Tab-separated table of C-alpha atoms and ligand atoms in Angstrom:
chain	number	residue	atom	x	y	z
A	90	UNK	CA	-13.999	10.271	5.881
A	91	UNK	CA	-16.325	11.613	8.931
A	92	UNK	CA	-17.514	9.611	11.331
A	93	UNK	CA	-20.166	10.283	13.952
A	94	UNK	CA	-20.741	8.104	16.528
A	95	UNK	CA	-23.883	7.387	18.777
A	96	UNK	CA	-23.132	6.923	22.034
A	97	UNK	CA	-24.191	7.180	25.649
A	98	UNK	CA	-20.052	7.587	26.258
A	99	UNK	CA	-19.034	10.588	23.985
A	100	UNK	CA	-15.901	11.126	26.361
A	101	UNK	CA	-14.613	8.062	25.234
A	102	UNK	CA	-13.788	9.685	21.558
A	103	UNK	CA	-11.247	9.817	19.966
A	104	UNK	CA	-9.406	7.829	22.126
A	105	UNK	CA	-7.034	5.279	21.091
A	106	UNK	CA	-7.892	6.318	17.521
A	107	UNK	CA	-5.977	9.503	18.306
A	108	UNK	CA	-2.396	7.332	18.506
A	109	UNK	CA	0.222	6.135	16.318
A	110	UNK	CA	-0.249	6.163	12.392
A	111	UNK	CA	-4.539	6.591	12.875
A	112	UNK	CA	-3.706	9.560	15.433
A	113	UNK	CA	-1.424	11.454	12.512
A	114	UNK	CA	-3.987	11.102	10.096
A	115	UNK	CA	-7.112	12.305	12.660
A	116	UNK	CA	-4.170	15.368	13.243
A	117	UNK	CA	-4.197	16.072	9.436
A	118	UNK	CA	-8.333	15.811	8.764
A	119	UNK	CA	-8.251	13.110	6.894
A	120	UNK	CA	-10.551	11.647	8.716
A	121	UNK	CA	-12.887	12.672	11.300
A	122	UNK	CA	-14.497	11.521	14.638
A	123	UNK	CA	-17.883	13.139	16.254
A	124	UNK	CA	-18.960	11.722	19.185
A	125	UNK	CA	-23.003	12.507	19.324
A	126	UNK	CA	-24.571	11.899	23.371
A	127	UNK	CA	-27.566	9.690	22.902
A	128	UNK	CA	-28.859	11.038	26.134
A	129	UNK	CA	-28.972	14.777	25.065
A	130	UNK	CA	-32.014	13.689	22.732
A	131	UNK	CA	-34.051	12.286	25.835
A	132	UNK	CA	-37.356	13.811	26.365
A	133	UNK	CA	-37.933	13.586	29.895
A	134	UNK	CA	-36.756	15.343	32.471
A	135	UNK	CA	-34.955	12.155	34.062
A	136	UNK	CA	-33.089	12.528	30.511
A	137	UNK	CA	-33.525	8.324	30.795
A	138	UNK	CA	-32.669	6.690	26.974
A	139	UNK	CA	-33.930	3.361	27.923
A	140	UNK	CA	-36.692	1.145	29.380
A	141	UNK	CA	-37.144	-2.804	30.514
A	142	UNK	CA	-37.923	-5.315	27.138
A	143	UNK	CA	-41.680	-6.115	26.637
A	144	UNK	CA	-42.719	-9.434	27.161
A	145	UNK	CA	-39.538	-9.507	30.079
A	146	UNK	CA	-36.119	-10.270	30.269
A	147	UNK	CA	-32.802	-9.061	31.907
A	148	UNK	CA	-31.613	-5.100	31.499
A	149	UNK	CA	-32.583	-2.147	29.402
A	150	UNK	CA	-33.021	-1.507	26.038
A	151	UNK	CA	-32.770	1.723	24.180
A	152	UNK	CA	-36.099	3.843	23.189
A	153	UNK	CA	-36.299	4.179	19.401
A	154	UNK	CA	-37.920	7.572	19.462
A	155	UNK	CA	-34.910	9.109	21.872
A	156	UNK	CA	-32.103	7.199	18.794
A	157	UNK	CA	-34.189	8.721	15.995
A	158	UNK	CA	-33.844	11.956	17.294
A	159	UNK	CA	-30.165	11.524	17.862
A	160	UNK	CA	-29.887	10.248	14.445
A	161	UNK	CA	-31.814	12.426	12.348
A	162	UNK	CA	-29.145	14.891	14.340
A	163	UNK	CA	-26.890	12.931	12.580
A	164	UNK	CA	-28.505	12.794	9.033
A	165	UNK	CA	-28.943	16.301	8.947
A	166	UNK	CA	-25.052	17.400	9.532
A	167	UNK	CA	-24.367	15.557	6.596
A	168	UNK	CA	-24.756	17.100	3.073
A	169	UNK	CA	-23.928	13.550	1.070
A	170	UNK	CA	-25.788	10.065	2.261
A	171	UNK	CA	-23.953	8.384	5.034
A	172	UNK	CA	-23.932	4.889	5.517
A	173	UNK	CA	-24.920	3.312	8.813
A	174	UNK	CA	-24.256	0.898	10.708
A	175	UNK	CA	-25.517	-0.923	13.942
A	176	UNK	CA	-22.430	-2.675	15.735
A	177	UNK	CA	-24.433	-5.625	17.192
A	178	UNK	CA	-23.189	-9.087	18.243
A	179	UNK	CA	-26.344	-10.007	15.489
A	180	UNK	CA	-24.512	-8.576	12.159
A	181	UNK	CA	-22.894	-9.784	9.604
A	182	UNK	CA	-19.035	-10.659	10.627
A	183	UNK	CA	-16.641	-7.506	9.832
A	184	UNK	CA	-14.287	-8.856	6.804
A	185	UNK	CA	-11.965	-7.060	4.703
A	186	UNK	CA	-14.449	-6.477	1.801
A	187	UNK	CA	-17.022	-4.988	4.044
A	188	UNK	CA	-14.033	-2.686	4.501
A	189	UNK	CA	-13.887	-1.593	1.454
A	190	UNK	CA	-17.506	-0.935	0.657
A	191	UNK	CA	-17.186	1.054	3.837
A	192	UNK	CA	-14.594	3.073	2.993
A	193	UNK	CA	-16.139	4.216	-0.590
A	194	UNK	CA	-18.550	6.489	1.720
A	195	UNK	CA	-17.512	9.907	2.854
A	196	UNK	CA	-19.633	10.341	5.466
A	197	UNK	CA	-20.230	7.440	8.210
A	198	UNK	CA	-22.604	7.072	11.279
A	199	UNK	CA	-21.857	4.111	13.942
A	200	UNK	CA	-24.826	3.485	16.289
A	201	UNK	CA	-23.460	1.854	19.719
A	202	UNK	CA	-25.595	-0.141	21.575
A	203	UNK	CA	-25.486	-0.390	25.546
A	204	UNK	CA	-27.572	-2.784	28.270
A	205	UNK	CA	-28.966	-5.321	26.525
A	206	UNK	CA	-29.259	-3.621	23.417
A	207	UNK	CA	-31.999	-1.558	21.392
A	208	UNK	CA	-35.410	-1.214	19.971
A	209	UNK	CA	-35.568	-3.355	16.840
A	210	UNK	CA	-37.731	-0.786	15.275
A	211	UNK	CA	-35.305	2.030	14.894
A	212	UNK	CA	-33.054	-0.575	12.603
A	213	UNK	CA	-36.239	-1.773	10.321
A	214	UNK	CA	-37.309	2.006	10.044
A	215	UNK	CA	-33.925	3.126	9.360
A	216	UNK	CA	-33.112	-0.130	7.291
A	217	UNK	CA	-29.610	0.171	9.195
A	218	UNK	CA	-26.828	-2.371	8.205
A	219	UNK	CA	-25.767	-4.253	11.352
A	220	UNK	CA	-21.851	-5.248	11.618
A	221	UNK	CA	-20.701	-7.368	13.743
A	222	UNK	CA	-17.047	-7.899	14.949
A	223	UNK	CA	-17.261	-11.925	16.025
A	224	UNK	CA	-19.046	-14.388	17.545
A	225	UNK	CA	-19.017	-12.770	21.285
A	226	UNK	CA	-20.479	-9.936	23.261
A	227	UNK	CA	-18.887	-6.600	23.834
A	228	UNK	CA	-20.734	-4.844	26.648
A	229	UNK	CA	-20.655	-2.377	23.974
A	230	UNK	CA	-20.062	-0.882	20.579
A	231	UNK	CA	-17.916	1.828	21.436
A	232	UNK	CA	-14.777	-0.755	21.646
A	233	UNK	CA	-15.900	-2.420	18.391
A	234	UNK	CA	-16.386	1.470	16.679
A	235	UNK	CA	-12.399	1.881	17.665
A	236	UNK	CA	-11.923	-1.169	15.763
A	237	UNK	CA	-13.925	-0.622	12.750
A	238	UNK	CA	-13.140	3.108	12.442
A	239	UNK	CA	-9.107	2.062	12.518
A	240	UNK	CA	-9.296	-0.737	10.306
A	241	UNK	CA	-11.726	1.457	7.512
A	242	UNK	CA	-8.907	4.412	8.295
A	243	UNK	CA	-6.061	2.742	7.289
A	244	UNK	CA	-6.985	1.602	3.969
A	245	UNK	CA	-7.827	5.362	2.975
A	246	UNK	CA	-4.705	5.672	0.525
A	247	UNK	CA	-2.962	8.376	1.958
A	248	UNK	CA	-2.491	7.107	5.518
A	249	UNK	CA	0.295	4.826	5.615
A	250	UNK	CA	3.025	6.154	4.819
A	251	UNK	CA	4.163	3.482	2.234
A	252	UNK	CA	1.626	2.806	-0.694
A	253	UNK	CA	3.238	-0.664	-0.848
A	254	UNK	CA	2.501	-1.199	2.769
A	255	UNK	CA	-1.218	-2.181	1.737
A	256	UNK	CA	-0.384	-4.400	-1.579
A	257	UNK	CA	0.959	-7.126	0.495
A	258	UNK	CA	-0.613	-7.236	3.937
A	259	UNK	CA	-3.239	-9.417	5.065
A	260	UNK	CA	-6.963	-10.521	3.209
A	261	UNK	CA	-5.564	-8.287	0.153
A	262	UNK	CA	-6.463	-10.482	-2.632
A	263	UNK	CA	-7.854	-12.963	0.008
A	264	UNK	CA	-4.747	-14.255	1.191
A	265	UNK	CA	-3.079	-14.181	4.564
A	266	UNK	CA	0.703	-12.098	4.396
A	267	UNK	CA	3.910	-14.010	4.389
A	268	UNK	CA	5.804	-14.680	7.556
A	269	UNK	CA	8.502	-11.024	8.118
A	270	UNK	CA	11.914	-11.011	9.070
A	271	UNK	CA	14.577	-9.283	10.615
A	272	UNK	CA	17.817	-9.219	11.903
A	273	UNK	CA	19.463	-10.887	13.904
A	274	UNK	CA	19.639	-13.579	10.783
A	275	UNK	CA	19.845	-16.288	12.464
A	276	UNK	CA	17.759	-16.315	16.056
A	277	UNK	CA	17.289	-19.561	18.507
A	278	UNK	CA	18.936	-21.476	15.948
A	279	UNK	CA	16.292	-20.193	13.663
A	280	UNK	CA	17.220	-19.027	10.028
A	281	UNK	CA	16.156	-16.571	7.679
A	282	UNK	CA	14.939	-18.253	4.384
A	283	UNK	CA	17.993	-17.631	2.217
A	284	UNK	CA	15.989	-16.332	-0.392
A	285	UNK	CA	14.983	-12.958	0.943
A	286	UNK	CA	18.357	-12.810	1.259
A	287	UNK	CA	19.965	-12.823	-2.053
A	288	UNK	CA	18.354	-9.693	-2.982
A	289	UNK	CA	16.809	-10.903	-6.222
A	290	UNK	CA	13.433	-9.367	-6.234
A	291	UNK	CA	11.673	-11.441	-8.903
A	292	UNK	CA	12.577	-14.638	-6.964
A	293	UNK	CA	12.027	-12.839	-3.356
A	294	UNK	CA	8.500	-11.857	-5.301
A	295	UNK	CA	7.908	-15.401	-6.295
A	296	UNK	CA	8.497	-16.607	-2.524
A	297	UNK	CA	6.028	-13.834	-0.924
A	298	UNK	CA	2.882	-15.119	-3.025
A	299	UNK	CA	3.657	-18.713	-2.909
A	300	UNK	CA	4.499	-19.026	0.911
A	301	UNK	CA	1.116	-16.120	1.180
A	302	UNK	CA	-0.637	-19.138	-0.483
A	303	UNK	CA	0.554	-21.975	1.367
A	304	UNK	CA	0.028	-20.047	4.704
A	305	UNK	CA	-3.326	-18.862	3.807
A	306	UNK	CA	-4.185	-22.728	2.902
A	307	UNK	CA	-3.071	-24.145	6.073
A	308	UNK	CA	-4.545	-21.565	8.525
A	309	UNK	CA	-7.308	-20.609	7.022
A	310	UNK	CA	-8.687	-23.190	4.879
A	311	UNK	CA	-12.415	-21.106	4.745
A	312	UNK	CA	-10.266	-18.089	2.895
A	313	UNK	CA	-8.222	-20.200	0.614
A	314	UNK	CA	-11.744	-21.143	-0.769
A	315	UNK	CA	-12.018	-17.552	-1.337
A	316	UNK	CA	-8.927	-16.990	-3.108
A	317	UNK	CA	-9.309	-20.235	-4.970
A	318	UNK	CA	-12.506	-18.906	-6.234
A	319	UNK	CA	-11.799	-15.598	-7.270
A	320	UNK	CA	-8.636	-17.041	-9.068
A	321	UNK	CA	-10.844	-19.110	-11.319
A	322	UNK	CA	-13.613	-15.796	-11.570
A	323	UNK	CA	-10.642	-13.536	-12.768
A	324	UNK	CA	-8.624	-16.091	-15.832
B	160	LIG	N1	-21.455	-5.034	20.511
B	160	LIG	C1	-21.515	-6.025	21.411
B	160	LIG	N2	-20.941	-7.135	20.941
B	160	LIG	C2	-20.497	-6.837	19.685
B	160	LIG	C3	-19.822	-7.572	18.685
B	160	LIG	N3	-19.500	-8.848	18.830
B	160	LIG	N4	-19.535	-6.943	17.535
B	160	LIG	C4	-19.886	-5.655	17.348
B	160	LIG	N5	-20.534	-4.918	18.261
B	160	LIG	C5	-20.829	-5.499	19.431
């Protein structure tokens, strides 16, 4: 997957995307990150990428004609369709399938916003997708792009390490992952279920799903809904 960023912080990039298991596979191309400067596309010799609102209002918002210019940049670096998206505070809430569709694209442009935000026009003329990562304001999207780009990576089959690592985590299949385990076995007067014990993997399987399920139903009511659902959809 490549990724190419819009920002007025390129010096930011990779950053913590270039640690632990993400780092490894940005070290072996399996994905990339492009930082483009939103300010190198400014027109004016004051090389200034924003102006105050119309009709008023606190701080700055980014020029449309200074973005499209940075992102027909963009476009044209690409040789298949990449799909965009505007990390705003205004999108639709980052979930797990969102993920997915995501990750079926090879090519990927993130558009941060800074100051108060930007021109509305550039999204209706681009008819860009805008994500958002939960119900509170960044001061940016380069922070949310980290987050995004690392949680897209990681379901790309060949970085983790263990195949199996991604059948049983978290929101696959819509449920939350069992409580995990280790030694010591017992811990503050705190024991290991005996069952994942007693090495008998049908029964240790039986407990992961059922205890995913009861988990999922007491923390996150809204997803059990989800899983309920899709139960019914699939017999
Ligand atoms: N930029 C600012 N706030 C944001 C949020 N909540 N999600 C994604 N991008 C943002």
């Amino acid at each position: 997957m490549n990724f190419k960023i819009l920002t007025l912080f390129p010096e930011l990039f990779p950053g913590p995307l270039n640690h632990s298991i993400i780092g490894a596979a940005l070290r072996k191309k399996i994905f990339s990150v492009d930082p483009v400067n939103i300010r190198d596309f400014a027109t004016n010799k004051a090389k200034s990428v924003d102006s105050s609102p119309y009709g008023g209002g606190a701080g700055m918002i980014l020029k449309p004609d200074v973005l499209q210019k940075a992102y027909d940049f963009c476009l044209k670096r690409f040789d298949k369709k990449p799909k965009t998206i505007y990390l705003s505070p205004s999108g639709c809430k980052l979930n797990h399938d969102k993920l997915l569709e995501i990750n079926k694209y090879e090519n990927v442009v993130i558009i941060c916003g800074k100051y108060e935000g930007i021109d509305s026009r550039f999204i209706t003329h681009n008819k860009i997708e805008e994500v958002s990562l939960g119900d509170y304001v960044l001061s940016g999207g380069e922070i949310a792009s980290f987050i995004l780009i690392d949680a897209c990576v990681r379901l790309i089959p060949e970085v983790l390490g263990n195949k199996n690592s991604l059948v049983s985590e978290s929101f696959q299949n819509h449920l939350l992952e069992y409580p995990q385990f280790t030694k010591p076995r017992v811990w503050q007067n705190l024991e290991v279920p005996e069952i994942l014990l007693n090495g008998n993997h049908e029964k240790v399987s039986e407990w992961k799903l059922k205890t995913s399920i009861e988990v999922t139903k007491r923390k996150r009511p809204d997803l059990f809904k989800i899983y309920k659902k899709k139960l019914k959809e699939r017999k």
